[in-house]
XYZ file of C-alpha atoms in Angstrom:
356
model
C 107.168 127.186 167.373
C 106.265 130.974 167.202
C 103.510 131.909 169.478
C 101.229 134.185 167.245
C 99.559 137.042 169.089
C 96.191 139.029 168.256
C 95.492 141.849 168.702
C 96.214 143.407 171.825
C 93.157 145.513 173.711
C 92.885 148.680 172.786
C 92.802 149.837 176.724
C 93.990 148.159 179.619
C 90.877 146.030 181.450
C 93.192 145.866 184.425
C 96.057 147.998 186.011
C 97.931 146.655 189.058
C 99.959 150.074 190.902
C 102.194 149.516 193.360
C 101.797 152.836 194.920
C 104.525 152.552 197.090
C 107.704 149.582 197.920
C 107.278 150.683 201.718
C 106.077 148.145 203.985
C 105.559 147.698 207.718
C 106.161 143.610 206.879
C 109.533 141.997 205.743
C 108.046 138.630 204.245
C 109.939 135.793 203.582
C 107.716 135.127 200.744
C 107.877 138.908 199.068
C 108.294 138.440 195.104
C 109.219 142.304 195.438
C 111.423 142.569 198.452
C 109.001 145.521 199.525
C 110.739 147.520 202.852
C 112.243 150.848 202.320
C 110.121 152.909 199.916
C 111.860 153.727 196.602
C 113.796 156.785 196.508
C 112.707 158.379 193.389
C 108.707 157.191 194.220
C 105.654 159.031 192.057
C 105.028 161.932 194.620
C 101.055 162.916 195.133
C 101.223 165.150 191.692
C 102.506 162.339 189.587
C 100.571 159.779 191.112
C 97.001 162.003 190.534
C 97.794 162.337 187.196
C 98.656 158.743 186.138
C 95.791 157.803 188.294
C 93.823 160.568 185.590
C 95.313 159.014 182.937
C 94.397 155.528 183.748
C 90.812 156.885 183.919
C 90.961 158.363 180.833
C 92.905 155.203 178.883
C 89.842 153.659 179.700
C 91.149 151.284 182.155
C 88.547 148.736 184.104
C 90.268 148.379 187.179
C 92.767 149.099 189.169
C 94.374 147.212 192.419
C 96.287 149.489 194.222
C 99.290 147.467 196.414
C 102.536 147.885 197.844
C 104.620 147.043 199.508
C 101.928 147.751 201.708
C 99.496 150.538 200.351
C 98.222 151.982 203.614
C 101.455 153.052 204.644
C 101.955 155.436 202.098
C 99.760 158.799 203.349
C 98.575 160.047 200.562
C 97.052 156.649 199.090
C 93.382 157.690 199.926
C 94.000 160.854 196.989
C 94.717 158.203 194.759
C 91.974 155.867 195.348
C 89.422 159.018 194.952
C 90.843 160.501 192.022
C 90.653 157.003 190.579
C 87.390 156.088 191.265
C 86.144 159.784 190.419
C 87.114 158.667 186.951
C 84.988 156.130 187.061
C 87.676 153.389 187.801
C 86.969 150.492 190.099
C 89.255 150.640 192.485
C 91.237 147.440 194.373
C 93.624 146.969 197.366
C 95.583 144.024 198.277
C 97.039 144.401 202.058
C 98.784 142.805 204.603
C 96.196 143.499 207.076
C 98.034 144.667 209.552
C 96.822 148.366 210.014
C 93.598 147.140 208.289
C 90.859 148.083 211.216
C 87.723 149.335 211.053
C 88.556 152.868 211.321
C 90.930 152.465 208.026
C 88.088 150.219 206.665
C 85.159 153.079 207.167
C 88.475 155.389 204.943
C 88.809 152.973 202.305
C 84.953 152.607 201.724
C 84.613 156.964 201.965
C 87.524 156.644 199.383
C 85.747 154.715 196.911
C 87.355 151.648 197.210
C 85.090 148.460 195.774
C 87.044 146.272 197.701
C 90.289 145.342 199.651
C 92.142 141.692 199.695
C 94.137 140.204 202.547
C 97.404 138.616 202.236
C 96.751 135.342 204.508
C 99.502 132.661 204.373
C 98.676 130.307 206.408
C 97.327 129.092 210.119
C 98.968 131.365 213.003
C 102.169 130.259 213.659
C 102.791 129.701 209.854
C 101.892 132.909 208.736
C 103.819 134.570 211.195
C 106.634 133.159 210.315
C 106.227 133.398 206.779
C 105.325 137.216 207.447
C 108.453 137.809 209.893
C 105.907 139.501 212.316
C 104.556 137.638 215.274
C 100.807 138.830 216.158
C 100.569 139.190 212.014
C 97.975 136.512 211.427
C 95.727 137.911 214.019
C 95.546 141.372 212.967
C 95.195 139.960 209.351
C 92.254 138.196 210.678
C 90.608 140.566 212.544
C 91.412 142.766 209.030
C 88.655 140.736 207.613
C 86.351 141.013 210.206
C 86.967 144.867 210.329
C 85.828 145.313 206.712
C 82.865 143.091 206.771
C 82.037 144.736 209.678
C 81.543 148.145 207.569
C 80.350 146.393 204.513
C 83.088 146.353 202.652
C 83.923 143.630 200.549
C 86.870 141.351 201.486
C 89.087 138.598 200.069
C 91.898 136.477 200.772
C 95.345 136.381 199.086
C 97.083 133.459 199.964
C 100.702 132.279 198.455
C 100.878 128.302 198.730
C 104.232 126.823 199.619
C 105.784 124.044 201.580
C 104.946 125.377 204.559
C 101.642 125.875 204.063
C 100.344 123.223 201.665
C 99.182 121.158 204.484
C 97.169 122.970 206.483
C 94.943 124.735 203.760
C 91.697 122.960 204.614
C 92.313 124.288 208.538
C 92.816 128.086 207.083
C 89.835 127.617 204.667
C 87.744 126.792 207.568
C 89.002 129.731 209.144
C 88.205 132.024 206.546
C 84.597 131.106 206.560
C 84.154 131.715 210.226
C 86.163 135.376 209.761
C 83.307 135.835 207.039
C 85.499 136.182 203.948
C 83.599 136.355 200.522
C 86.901 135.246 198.304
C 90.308 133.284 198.224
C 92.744 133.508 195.365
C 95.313 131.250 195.833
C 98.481 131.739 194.094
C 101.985 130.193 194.354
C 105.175 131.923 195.808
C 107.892 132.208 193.372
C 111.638 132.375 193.448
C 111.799 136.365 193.177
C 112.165 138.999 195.897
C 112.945 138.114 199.257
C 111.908 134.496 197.971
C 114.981 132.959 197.395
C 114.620 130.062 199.445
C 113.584 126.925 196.329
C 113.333 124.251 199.209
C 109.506 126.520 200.202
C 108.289 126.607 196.396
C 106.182 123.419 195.682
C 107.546 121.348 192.909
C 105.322 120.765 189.798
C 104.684 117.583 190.805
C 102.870 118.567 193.994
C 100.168 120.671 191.665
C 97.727 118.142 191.667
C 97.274 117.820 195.496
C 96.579 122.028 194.751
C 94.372 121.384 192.408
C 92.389 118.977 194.408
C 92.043 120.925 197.308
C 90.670 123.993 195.445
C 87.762 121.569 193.221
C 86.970 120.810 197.122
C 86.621 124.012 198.630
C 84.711 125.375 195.069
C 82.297 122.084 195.312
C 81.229 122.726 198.781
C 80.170 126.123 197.785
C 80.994 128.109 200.494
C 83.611 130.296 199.483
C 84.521 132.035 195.995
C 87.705 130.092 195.505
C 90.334 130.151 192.629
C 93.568 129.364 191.441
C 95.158 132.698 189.848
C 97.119 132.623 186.564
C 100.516 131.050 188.014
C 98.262 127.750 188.832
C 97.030 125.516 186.252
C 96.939 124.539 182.955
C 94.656 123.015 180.577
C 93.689 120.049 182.874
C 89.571 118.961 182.522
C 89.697 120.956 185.539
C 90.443 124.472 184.291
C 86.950 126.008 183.796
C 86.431 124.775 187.215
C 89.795 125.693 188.519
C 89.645 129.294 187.824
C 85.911 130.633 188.018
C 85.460 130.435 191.805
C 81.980 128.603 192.298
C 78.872 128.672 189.951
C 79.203 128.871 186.448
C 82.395 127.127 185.409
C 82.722 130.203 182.669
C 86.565 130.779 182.494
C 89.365 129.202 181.111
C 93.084 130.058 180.848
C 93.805 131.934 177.549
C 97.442 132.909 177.696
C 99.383 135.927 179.666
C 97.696 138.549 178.869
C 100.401 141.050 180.037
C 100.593 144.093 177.867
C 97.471 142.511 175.920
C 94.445 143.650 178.694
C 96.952 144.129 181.852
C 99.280 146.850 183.090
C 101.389 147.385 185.630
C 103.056 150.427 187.200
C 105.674 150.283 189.859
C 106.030 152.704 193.143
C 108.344 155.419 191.080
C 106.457 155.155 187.683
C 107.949 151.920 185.631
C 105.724 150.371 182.763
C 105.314 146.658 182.979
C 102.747 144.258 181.402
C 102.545 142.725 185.071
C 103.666 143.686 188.103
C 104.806 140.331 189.221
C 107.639 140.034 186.286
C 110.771 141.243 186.918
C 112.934 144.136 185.889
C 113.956 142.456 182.893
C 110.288 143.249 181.550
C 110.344 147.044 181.639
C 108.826 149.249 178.947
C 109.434 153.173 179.766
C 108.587 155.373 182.717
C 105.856 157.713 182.764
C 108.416 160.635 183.288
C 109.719 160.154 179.820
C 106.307 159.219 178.156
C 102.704 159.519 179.701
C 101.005 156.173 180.200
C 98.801 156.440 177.090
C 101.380 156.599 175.011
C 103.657 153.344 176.230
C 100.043 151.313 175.604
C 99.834 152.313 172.334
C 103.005 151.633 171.083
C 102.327 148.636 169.191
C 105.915 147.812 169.917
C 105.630 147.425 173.542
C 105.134 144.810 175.517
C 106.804 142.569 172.829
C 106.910 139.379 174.358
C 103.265 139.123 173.548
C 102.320 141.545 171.508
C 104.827 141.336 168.373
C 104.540 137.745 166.620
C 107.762 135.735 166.967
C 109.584 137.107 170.106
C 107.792 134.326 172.491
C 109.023 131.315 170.880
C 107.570 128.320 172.451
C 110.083 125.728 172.914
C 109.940 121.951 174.530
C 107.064 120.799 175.757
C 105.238 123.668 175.601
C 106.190 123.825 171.558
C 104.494 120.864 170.985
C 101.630 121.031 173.062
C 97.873 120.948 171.814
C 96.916 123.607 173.518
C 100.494 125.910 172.586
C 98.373 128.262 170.585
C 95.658 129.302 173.572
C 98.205 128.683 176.796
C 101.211 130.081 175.177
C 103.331 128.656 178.425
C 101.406 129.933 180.766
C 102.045 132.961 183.338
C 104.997 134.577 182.216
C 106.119 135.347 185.571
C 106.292 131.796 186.993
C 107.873 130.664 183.564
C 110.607 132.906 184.371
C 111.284 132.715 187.661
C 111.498 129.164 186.877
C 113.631 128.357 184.122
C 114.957 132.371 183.725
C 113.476 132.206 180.331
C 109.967 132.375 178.711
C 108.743 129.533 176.277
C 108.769 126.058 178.145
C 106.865 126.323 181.680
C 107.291 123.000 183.913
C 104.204 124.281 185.927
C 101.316 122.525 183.964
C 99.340 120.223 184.701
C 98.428 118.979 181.402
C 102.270 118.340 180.846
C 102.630 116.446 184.239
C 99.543 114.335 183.170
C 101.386 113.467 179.795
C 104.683 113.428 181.672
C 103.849 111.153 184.299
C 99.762 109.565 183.532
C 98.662 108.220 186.752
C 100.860 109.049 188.945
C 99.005 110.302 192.735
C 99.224 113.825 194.328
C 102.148 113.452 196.532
């Protein structure tokens, strides 16, 4: 069946930059490959002025990440310009120049708030992170910015290699005094190429049931992020953190309320899809005008180009879900339209069968 779109918003509510590829990390996990810096990156001009034309789009927020964002020098120019604008203003980081001199910069920068990449207890994490010593510095990352006030999350990617031991990093979250934990699953993209780490769709549930856990004890704001779900009884739960159970999946909303900009300028509806998924550069057309090209972004925005195919065709819920994140779809099956990822569909496709 067609997917039929509405409307899409007439400004971006969210922006994810990747202000620069460079990294001090090589992750075995990295859906971008992030090392070397692009050659032909935004330099500090180009970068002010999309960060002035973000503000002036109208854009909500923006997350500033990399690669790894505090690597590249001018990223505190950025971050001010943005929030000058009146922009709130993100970072995700690996943590591992995160201390609490860069946290006291970040907070003089106008940065509401900076996320952690975590993956894991030590000895996973460094491994997954290539980087031995990496899970303590991203630890005492989070202690660094609560120590200045500054609000700070955790980013974790779940795998094989980490599935297990979840509960034993959620308890060590609490005691680094983290106020949030968005877990999200790696993908086969990037550096990522190894399928035996990515957790099959049948091993959702035992996801699922960990995170209802962690948000019923009430402790930490904990979700799944838009590559986890969908359309289980679980969802409003699943993806509002704790409290009010006030959100529910509604379909990729890439070039409908979310942009994203690679290191060297590239238009995508989402950072995390691939190259396939580019629009234009800002060096041939400014921001403003690739978002209001009604012709952009067509996968979602131009009735007809998703078509929704399988299982996801004839689900109930094809006309709200529309297959789910976009990103996972495709780094799944290489196409968009039919996303094995669900867990309504593995409750239809195998009804009372336990978590493995």
């Amino acid at each position: 069946m067609d997917q039929p779109v509405g409307r899409f918003e007439r400004r971006p509510l969210t922006c994810v930059w990747e202000i620069t590829l460079g990294c001090n990390a090589r992750c075995l996990c990295c859906g971008s490959a992030a090392g070397a810096p692009r050659p032909d990156e935004l330099d500090s001009h180009e970068a002010l002025c999309l960060a002035r034309d973000l503000a002036l789009l109208g854009c909500e927020r923006v997350t500033l990440m990399g690669g790894e964002p505090l690597v590249r020098a001018d990223w505190p120019d950025i971050a001010r310009c943005l929030a000058t604008g009146g922009v709130v203003v993100e970072m995700v980081s690996n943590g591992l120049e995160l201390n609490q001199a860069t946290a006291i910069e970040i907070v003089a920068a106008g940065v509401h708030s900076v996320s952690v990449s975590i993956d894991g207890t030590e000895p996973t994490h460094d491994k997954l992170r290539n980087s031995a010593g990496a899970f303590r510095r991203a630890m005492a990352a989070v202690r660094a910015a609560r120590a200045v006030g500054l609000p700070v999350g955790v980013v974790t990617q779940v795998n094989r290699a980490n599935l297990g031991e979840l509960d034993a990093l959620y308890r060590a979250l609490l005691d680094a005094g983290a106020l949030g934990w968005q877990l999200q699953l790696s993908e086969a993209m990037g550096r990522c190429t190894d399928r035996e780490l990515l957790l099959s769709p049948r091993e959702l549930p035992r996801l699922e049931r960990f995170i209802l856990d962690v948000v019923a004890e009430g402790r930490l704001w904990t979700y799944g992020a838009d590559n986890i779900g969908y359309m289980s009884p679980n969802e409003p739960v699943l993806r509002s953190g704790k409290g009010a159970a006030d959100r529910c999946w509604r379909g990729c909303q890439a070039g409908l309320g979310v942009l994203g900009i690679t290191s060297n300028g590239t238009v995508r509806g989402c950072l995390a899809l691939p190259a396939a998924f580019d629009e234009v550069n800002i060096r041939q057309r400014s921001v403003r005008e690739i978002w209001a090209d009604e012709r952009a972004f067509a996968y979602n925005r131009v009735p007809g180009t998703k078509v929704l195919r399988g299982a996801c065709g004839r689900c109930p819920f094809a006309r709200v879900c529309a297959a789910g994140c976009s990103s996972l779809c495709f780094a799944a099956t290489g196409t968009l339209g039919d996303n094995p990822y669900c867990l309504f569909r593995l409750s239809r496709e195998h009804p009372g069968a336990p978590a493995p």
